[in-house]
mmCIF file of C-alpha atoms in Angstrom:
data_model
loop_
_atom_site.group_PDB
_atom_site.id
_atom_site.type_symbol
_atom_site.label_atom_id
_atom_site.label_comp_id
_atom_site.label_asym_id
_atom_site.label_seq_id
_atom_site.Cartn_x
_atom_site.Cartn_y
_atom_site.Cartn_z
ATOM 1 C CA MET A 1273 -63.407 70.354 33.954
ATOM 2 C CA TYR A 1274 -61.169 68.238 35.828
ATOM 3 C CA ASP A 1275 -57.987 68.708 33.015
ATOM 4 C CA ALA A 1276 -58.714 72.424 33.212
ATOM 5 C CA SER A 1277 -58.315 72.446 36.683
ATOM 6 C CA VAL A 1278 -55.195 70.563 36.506
ATOM 7 C CA ALA A 1279 -53.651 72.833 33.857
ATOM 8 C CA ILE A 1280 -54.810 75.842 35.768
ATOM 9 C CA HIS A 1281 -53.148 74.262 39.048
ATOM 10 C CA VAL A 1282 -49.909 73.551 37.143
ATOM 11 C CA VAL A 1283 -49.451 76.956 35.586
ATOM 12 C CA ALA A 1284 -50.471 78.952 39.108
ATOM 13 C CA ALA A 1285 -47.936 76.643 40.690
ATOM 14 C CA LEU A 1286 -45.244 77.640 38.269
ATOM 15 C CA VAL A 1287 -45.904 81.137 38.953
ATOM 16 C CA GLY A 1288 -46.645 81.470 42.377
ATOM 17 C CA PHE A 1289 -44.098 79.536 43.641
ATOM 18 C CA GLY A 1290 -41.412 79.908 40.816
ATOM 19 C CA VAL A 1291 -41.186 83.453 41.570
ATOM 20 C CA THR A 1292 -40.212 82.989 44.999
ATOM 21 C CA PHE A 1293 -37.026 81.305 44.285
ATOM 22 C CA SER A 1294 -36.039 84.924 42.649
ATOM 23 C CA TYR A 1295 -36.326 86.367 46.393
ATOM 24 C CA PRO A 1296 -32.697 85.548 47.291
ATOM 25 C CA VAL A 1297 -31.095 86.875 43.921
ATOM 26 C CA ILE A 1298 -33.082 90.021 44.436
ATOM 27 C CA GLN A 1299 -32.316 90.416 48.489
ATOM 28 C CA LEU A 1300 -28.437 89.421 47.624
ATOM 29 C CA VAL A 1301 -28.280 92.171 44.832
ATOM 30 C CA ALA A 1302 -29.894 94.887 47.182
ATOM 31 C CA GLU A 1303 -27.658 93.865 49.759
ATOM 32 C CA ARG A 1304 -24.577 94.369 47.586
ATOM 33 C CA ARG A 1305 -25.951 98.052 46.711
ATOM 34 C CA GLY A 1306 -26.580 99.472 49.807
ATOM 35 C CA PRO A 1307 -29.422 100.460 52.310
ATOM 36 C CA ASP A 1308 -31.085 102.457 49.750
ATOM 37 C CA ALA A 1309 -31.416 99.381 47.355
ATOM 38 C CA LEU A 1310 -31.725 96.822 50.131
ATOM 39 C CA ALA A 1311 -34.924 98.773 51.018
ATOM 40 C CA LEU A 1312 -36.316 99.030 47.718
ATOM 41 C CA GLY A 1313 -35.222 95.251 46.951
ATOM 42 C CA LEU A 1314 -37.249 93.932 50.241
ATOM 43 C CA GLU A 1315 -40.190 96.183 49.200
ATOM 44 C CA ALA A 1316 -40.304 94.667 45.618
ATOM 45 C CA ILE A 1317 -40.054 91.178 47.197
ATOM 46 C CA LEU A 1318 -43.229 91.962 49.047
ATOM 47 C CA ALA A 1319 -44.992 93.624 46.257
ATOM 48 C CA ILE A 1320 -44.332 90.544 44.216
ATOM 49 C CA SER A 1321 -45.391 88.203 46.979
ATOM 50 C CA ARG A 1322 -48.732 90.141 47.545
ATOM 51 C CA TRP A 1323 -49.592 90.834 44.029
ATOM 52 C CA VAL A 1324 -48.148 87.658 42.363
ATOM 53 C CA ALA A 1325 -46.970 84.707 44.656
ATOM 54 C CA VAL A 1326 -49.621 84.854 47.001
ATOM 55 C CA PRO A 1327 -52.790 84.820 44.684
ATOM 56 C CA ALA A 1328 -51.286 82.507 42.647
ATOM 57 C CA THR A 1329 -50.803 79.826 45.804
ATOM 58 C CA LEU A 1330 -53.907 80.579 46.933
ATOM 59 C CA LEU A 1331 -55.035 79.194 43.408
ATOM 60 C CA VAL A 1332 -53.021 76.131 43.603
ATOM 61 C CA GLY A 1333 -54.819 75.391 46.908
ATOM 62 C CA ALA A 1334 -58.510 76.023 45.510
ATOM 63 C CA THR A 1335 -58.048 74.033 42.310
ATOM 64 C CA GLY A 1336 -56.028 71.321 44.504
ATOM 65 C CA VAL A 1337 -59.127 71.285 46.825
ATOM 66 C CA PHE A 1338 -61.627 70.705 43.527
ATOM 67 C CA GLN A 1339 -59.355 68.219 41.929
ATOM 68 C CA LEU A 1340 -59.255 66.295 45.375
ATOM 69 C CA ALA A 1341 -63.084 66.203 45.656
ATOM 70 C CA ASP A 1342 -63.862 65.631 41.790
ATOM 71 C CA GLY A 1343 -60.717 63.790 40.497
ATOM 72 C CA PRO A 1344 -59.032 60.174 40.880
ATOM 73 C CA TYR A 1345 -56.803 60.490 43.978
ATOM 74 C CA SER A 1346 -57.821 60.851 47.604
ATOM 75 C CA LEU A 1347 -55.945 61.344 51.089
ATOM 76 C CA GLU A 1348 -55.533 57.789 51.119
ATOM 77 C CA ASP A 1349 -53.143 58.317 48.847
ATOM 78 C CA ALA A 1350 -49.699 58.976 51.059
ATOM 79 C CA TRP A 1351 -48.317 61.064 48.330
ATOM 80 C CA LEU A 1352 -51.151 63.597 48.326
ATOM 81 C CA ALA A 1353 -51.429 63.577 52.036
ATOM 82 C CA VAL A 1354 -47.879 64.809 52.487
ATOM 83 C CA SER A 1355 -48.266 67.065 49.687
ATOM 84 C CA LEU A 1356 -51.285 69.099 51.329
ATOM 85 C CA GLY A 1357 -49.516 68.876 54.388
ATOM 86 C CA LEU A 1358 -46.548 70.742 53.155
ATOM 87 C CA TYR A 1359 -48.426 72.939 51.193
ATOM 88 C CA LEU A 1360 -50.623 74.050 54.023
ATOM 89 C CA ALA A 1361 -47.339 74.331 56.222
ATOM 90 C CA VAL A 1362 -45.748 76.435 53.255
ATOM 91 C CA MET A 1363 -48.699 79.106 53.276
ATOM 92 C CA ALA A 1364 -48.534 79.284 56.939
ATOM 93 C CA VAL A 1365 -44.948 79.899 57.285
ATOM 94 C CA ALA A 1366 -44.595 82.322 54.139
ATOM 95 C CA VAL A 1367 -47.749 84.509 55.335
ATOM 96 C CA LEU A 1368 -47.029 84.096 59.277
ATOM 97 C CA TYR A 1369 -43.319 84.268 59.490
ATOM 98 C CA LEU A 1370 -41.619 85.333 56.020
ATOM 99 C CA ALA A 1371 -43.601 88.117 55.044
ATOM 100 C CA PRO A 1372 -43.364 89.851 58.271
ATOM 101 C CA ALA A 1373 -39.723 89.262 58.686
ATOM 102 C CA TYR A 1374 -39.361 90.497 55.180
ATOM 103 C CA ARG A 1375 -41.172 93.845 56.254
ATOM 104 C CA ARG A 1376 -38.918 93.833 59.307
ATOM 105 C CA ALA A 1377 -36.019 93.860 57.395
ATOM 106 C CA GLY A 1378 -37.225 96.058 54.997
ATOM 107 C CA ASP A 1379 -38.125 98.575 57.856
ATOM 108 C CA ALA A 1380 -34.806 98.118 59.062
ATOM 109 C CA ALA A 1381 -33.293 98.996 55.983
ATOM 110 C CA ARG A 1382 -35.157 102.108 55.907
ATOM 111 C CA ALA A 1383 -33.940 103.164 59.138
ATOM 112 C CA GLY A 1384 -30.257 102.536 58.343
ATOM 113 C CA SER A 1385 -30.365 99.903 61.407
ATOM 114 C CA ALA A 1386 -27.823 96.913 60.062
ATOM 115 C CA ASP A 1387 -28.366 95.141 63.248
ATOM 116 C CA ASP A 1388 -31.985 95.303 63.162
ATOM 117 C CA TYR A 1389 -31.598 94.014 59.267
ATOM 118 C CA ARG A 1390 -29.324 91.352 60.186
ATOM 119 C CA ALA A 1391 -31.512 89.691 62.813
ATOM 120 C CA ALA A 1392 -34.401 89.970 60.352
ATOM 121 C CA ALA A 1393 -32.434 88.571 57.478
ATOM 122 C CA ARG A 1394 -31.342 85.639 59.529
ATOM 123 C CA GLY A 1395 -34.586 84.090 59.806
ATOM 124 C CA ILE A 1396 -35.120 84.594 56.422
ATOM 125 C CA LYS A 1397 -32.211 83.015 55.266
ATOM 126 C CA LEU A 1398 -32.608 79.936 57.428
ATOM 127 C CA VAL A 1399 -36.512 79.609 56.722
ATOM 128 C CA GLY A 1400 -36.397 80.451 53.020
ATOM 129 C CA PRO A 1401 -34.615 77.640 52.172
ATOM 130 C CA LEU A 1402 -36.476 75.066 54.040
ATOM 131 C CA VAL A 1403 -39.610 76.419 52.718
ATOM 132 C CA ALA A 1404 -37.762 76.301 48.875
ATOM 133 C CA GLY A 1405 -36.816 72.572 49.935
ATOM 134 C CA ALA A 1406 -40.688 71.854 50.776
ATOM 135 C CA VAL A 1407 -42.026 73.390 47.592
ATOM 136 C CA LEU A 1408 -39.603 71.055 45.576
ATOM 137 C CA THR A 1409 -40.815 68.273 47.460
ATOM 138 C CA ILE A 1410 -44.179 68.895 46.931
ATOM 139 C CA ALA A 1411 -43.317 69.310 42.820
ATOM 140 C CA VAL A 1412 -41.796 66.004 42.820
ATOM 141 C CA LEU A 1413 -44.534 64.123 44.547
ATOM 142 C CA MET A 1414 -47.143 65.844 42.363
ATOM 143 C CA GLU A 1415 -45.467 64.473 39.518
ATOM 144 C CA VAL A 1416 -43.770 61.106 40.477
ATOM 145 C CA LYS A 1417 -47.069 60.214 42.560
ATOM 146 C CA PRO A 1418 -45.022 57.346 44.650
ATOM 147 C CA GLY A 1419 -46.965 54.345 45.968
#
């Protein structure tokens, strides 16, 4: 059962976190195409998040908890404790900050308000790469298991 959980965990991480690396590309292409395309691009990002990224990343958390309870590692392993902390931070920032910021940006694009869009996008463009860096750090820690 543990090995199956690890496989599900890895696939869910690839799907759930991997797709989020496309968000800046979608946003950039949409920005270059104008307000209508921008609104659609941001709507697509939110749909991908709602229907793909969030469910898959929640599955990552659930399988991770199972593995923590049933596997050979514990929170005494620093790499695992750090990974769990980063995962919780990534999820909190994504749900509580990034998703609402994408909604605000989309609303501004639909309304044709360039200033409101820039204000919402500024935070996304600052926080998004930090979240991506945290996700990559988790991946490295999970693979290398230092210490």
